């Protein structure tokens, strides 16, 4: 397979990927000697069942094999989903990140916040300053870079409420008022 251009791969796959219910997020084509590597990144609103990716990968491979301009040389195809380190560059990325903690860089500086509701061309974020939670609206055009952060603790219920509630696969908020009832072992038991 001669190394196809990114544009050619996008042209070939855009309709196929969209018809399967995915967004074509990125294409990366790399020549490695006589071998090429083609990495296709897809995503969708409701998230992706990783068991569905092998089927999509086969369909993409069949689409490559059906065209003559890629030739006969071997290639490696990787169909994947965006990693947590993917920058939020499109409105749909912000919508999918609702409830997640992000680091936002703008002309005003860096800000760690929780993504709230997207409203047209701006997003509401939840920030914590001096222990107090508040919301702020940020125009997407003012964002230089935004990346989801890895969290090791659950957000509070108040934080998630300000962010617009728990969505999709987001973790349930930590409820510090919740009392966990642990069953005591029976008398005489060695539990």
Coordinates of C-alpha atoms in Angstrom, one line a residue:
X1 CA 0.0 0.0 0.0
X2 CA 1.7 3.2 -1.0
X3 CA 1.2 5.7 1.8
X4 CA -2.2 7.4 1.1
X5 CA -2.6 11.0 2.2
X6 CA -4.6 11.8 5.2
X7 CA -7.1 13.6 2.9
X8 CA -7.5 10.5 0.7
X9 CA -8.2 8.3 3.8
X10 CA -10.8 10.9 5.1
X11 CA -12.4 11.1 1.7
X12 CA -12.7 7.3 1.5
X13 CA -13.9 6.7 5.1
X14 CA -16.0 9.8 6.1
X15 CA -19.3 8.4 4.8
X16 CA -18.7 4.8 5.9
X17 CA -17.9 6.0 9.5
X18 CA -20.8 8.4 9.7
X19 CA -23.2 5.7 8.4
X20 CA -22.1 3.4 11.2
X21 CA -23.0 6.2 13.7
X22 CA -19.5 7.4 14.5
X23 CA -17.6 10.7 14.2
X24 CA -14.3 10.4 12.4
X25 CA -12.1 12.3 14.9
X26 CA -8.7 11.9 13.4
X27 CA -6.6 10.1 10.8
X28 CA -2.9 9.5 11.1
X29 CA -0.9 7.9 8.2
X30 CA 2.7 7.0 8.7
X31 CA 5.2 5.4 6.3
X32 CA 7.5 2.8 8.0
X33 CA 9.8 1.6 5.2
X34 CA 7.8 -0.6 2.8
X35 CA 5.0 -0.9 5.4
X36 CA 2.4 1.8 6.3
X37 CA 0.5 2.4 9.4
X38 CA -3.0 3.9 9.3
X39 CA -4.6 5.0 12.6
X40 CA -8.3 5.9 12.5
X41 CA -9.8 7.5 15.6
X42 CA -13.6 7.4 16.0
X43 CA -16.0 8.5 18.7
X44 CA -19.7 9.1 19.2
X45 CA -22.1 10.7 21.6
X46 CA -23.1 7.7 23.6
X47 CA -19.6 6.3 23.9
X48 CA -18.2 3.3 22.1
X49 CA -18.5 -0.3 23.0
X50 CA -15.0 -1.6 22.3
X51 CA -16.4 -4.9 21.1
X52 CA -17.8 -3.0 18.1
X53 CA -14.4 -1.7 16.9
X54 CA -13.3 -5.0 15.3
X55 CA -16.3 -4.9 13.0
X56 CA -15.7 -1.3 12.0
X57 CA -12.0 -2.2 11.5
X58 CA -12.9 -5.0 9.1
X59 CA -15.2 -2.7 7.1
X60 CA -12.5 0.0 6.9
X61 CA -10.0 -2.7 5.8
X62 CA -12.4 -3.9 3.1
X63 CA -12.9 -0.2 1.9
X64 CA -9.1 0.1 1.6
X65 CA -8.8 -3.2 -0.2
X66 CA -11.5 -2.2 -2.7
X67 CA -9.6 0.8 -4.1
X68 CA -6.7 0.5 -6.5
X69 CA -4.7 3.6 -5.6
X70 CA -3.4 2.0 -2.3
X71 CA -1.6 -0.8 -4.1
X72 CA -0.5 -4.2 -2.7
X73 CA 2.0 -3.2 -0.1
X74 CA 1.3 -4.3 3.5
X75 CA -0.1 -1.9 6.1
X76 CA -1.2 -1.9 9.7
X77 CA -4.6 -0.6 10.5
X78 CA -5.6 0.6 13.9
X79 CA -9.1 1.7 14.7
X80 CA -9.2 3.3 18.1
X81 CA -11.1 5.8 20.3
X82 CA -9.7 9.1 21.6
X83 CA -7.5 8.9 24.7
X84 CA -8.1 11.0 27.8
X85 CA -5.3 13.3 26.7
X86 CA -7.1 14.4 23.5
X87 CA -7.6 18.1 23.5
X88 CA -11.2 19.4 23.5
X89 CA -11.4 21.2 20.1
X90 CA -15.0 20.8 19.0
X91 CA -18.3 21.6 20.7
X92 CA -19.1 17.9 20.7
X93 CA -16.0 17.1 22.7
X94 CA -17.1 19.6 25.4
X95 CA -20.6 18.0 25.4
X96 CA -19.1 14.5 25.8
X97 CA -16.8 15.8 28.6
X98 CA -19.6 17.1 30.8
X99 CA -19.0 16.3 34.4
X100 CA -15.2 15.7 33.9
X101 CA -12.4 17.8 35.3
X102 CA -10.4 19.7 32.6
X103 CA -7.4 22.0 32.5
X104 CA -8.3 25.0 30.3
X105 CA -5.7 27.4 28.9
X106 CA -6.9 30.8 27.6
X107 CA -5.3 34.2 27.1
X108 CA -6.1 34.8 30.8
X109 CA -4.1 31.8 32.0
X110 CA -4.7 28.3 33.1
X111 CA -7.8 27.1 35.0
X112 CA -8.8 23.7 36.4
X113 CA -12.6 23.3 36.2
X114 CA -15.4 20.8 35.8
X115 CA -17.2 20.9 32.5
X116 CA -20.8 21.9 32.7
X117 CA -23.5 22.5 30.1
X118 CA -22.7 23.6 26.6
X119 CA -24.8 26.5 25.4
X120 CA -24.1 27.3 21.7
X121 CA -20.6 28.7 21.5
X122 CA -19.9 28.8 25.3
X123 CA -19.5 26.3 28.1
X124 CA -20.3 26.6 31.7
X125 CA -17.6 25.4 34.0
X126 CA -17.6 24.8 37.7
X127 CA -14.6 26.2 39.6
X128 CA -13.5 26.0 43.2
X129 CA -11.8 29.1 44.6
X130 CA -10.9 29.3 48.2
X131 CA -13.1 26.3 49.0
X132 CA -16.2 27.9 47.3
X133 CA -17.8 26.4 44.2
X134 CA -19.1 28.7 41.5
X135 CA -19.8 28.6 37.8
X136 CA -18.3 30.7 35.0
X137 CA -19.2 30.8 31.3
X138 CA -16.3 30.6 28.8
X139 CA -16.6 31.2 25.1
X140 CA -15.1 28.3 23.2
X141 CA -13.3 30.8 21.0
X142 CA -11.4 32.0 24.0
X143 CA -10.0 28.5 24.8
X144 CA -6.4 28.0 23.5
X145 CA -6.3 24.4 24.8
X146 CA -8.4 22.2 27.0
X147 CA -7.6 18.6 28.1
X148 CA -9.5 16.3 30.4
X149 CA -7.6 15.5 33.7
X150 CA -7.3 12.2 35.4
X151 CA -9.2 12.2 38.7
X152 CA -8.6 9.9 41.6
X153 CA -11.5 10.9 43.8
X154 CA -15.2 11.4 43.1
X155 CA -16.6 14.9 42.6
X156 CA -19.1 16.1 45.2
X157 CA -22.8 16.0 44.6
X158 CA -22.8 19.8 44.6
X159 CA -20.1 20.0 42.0
X160 CA -21.9 17.6 39.7
X161 CA -25.2 19.4 40.2
X162 CA -23.6 22.7 39.2
X163 CA -22.1 20.9 36.2
X164 CA -25.6 19.9 35.1
X165 CA -25.9 16.5 36.8
X166 CA -24.5 13.1 36.4
X167 CA -24.4 12.0 32.7
X168 CA -23.7 8.8 30.8
X169 CA -20.8 6.9 32.3
X170 CA -19.7 9.6 34.6
X171 CA -19.1 8.5 38.2
X172 CA -21.8 9.0 40.7
X173 CA -20.8 11.9 43.0
X174 CA -19.4 11.3 46.4
X175 CA -22.0 11.9 49.0
X176 CA -20.3 12.9 52.2
X177 CA -23.7 12.8 54.1
X178 CA -24.4 9.2 53.2
X179 CA -24.2 6.7 56.0
X180 CA -23.0 3.3 55.1
X181 CA -24.8 0.6 57.1
X182 CA -22.4 -2.2 57.7
X183 CA -24.0 -5.4 58.9
X184 CA -22.4 -6.5 62.3
X185 CA -21.4 -10.1 62.6
X186 CA -23.7 -12.3 64.6
X187 CA -22.7 -13.0 68.2
X188 CA -20.3 -15.9 68.5
X189 CA -19.4 -15.6 64.8
X190 CA -15.8 -15.3 63.7
X191 CA -16.6 -13.2 60.6

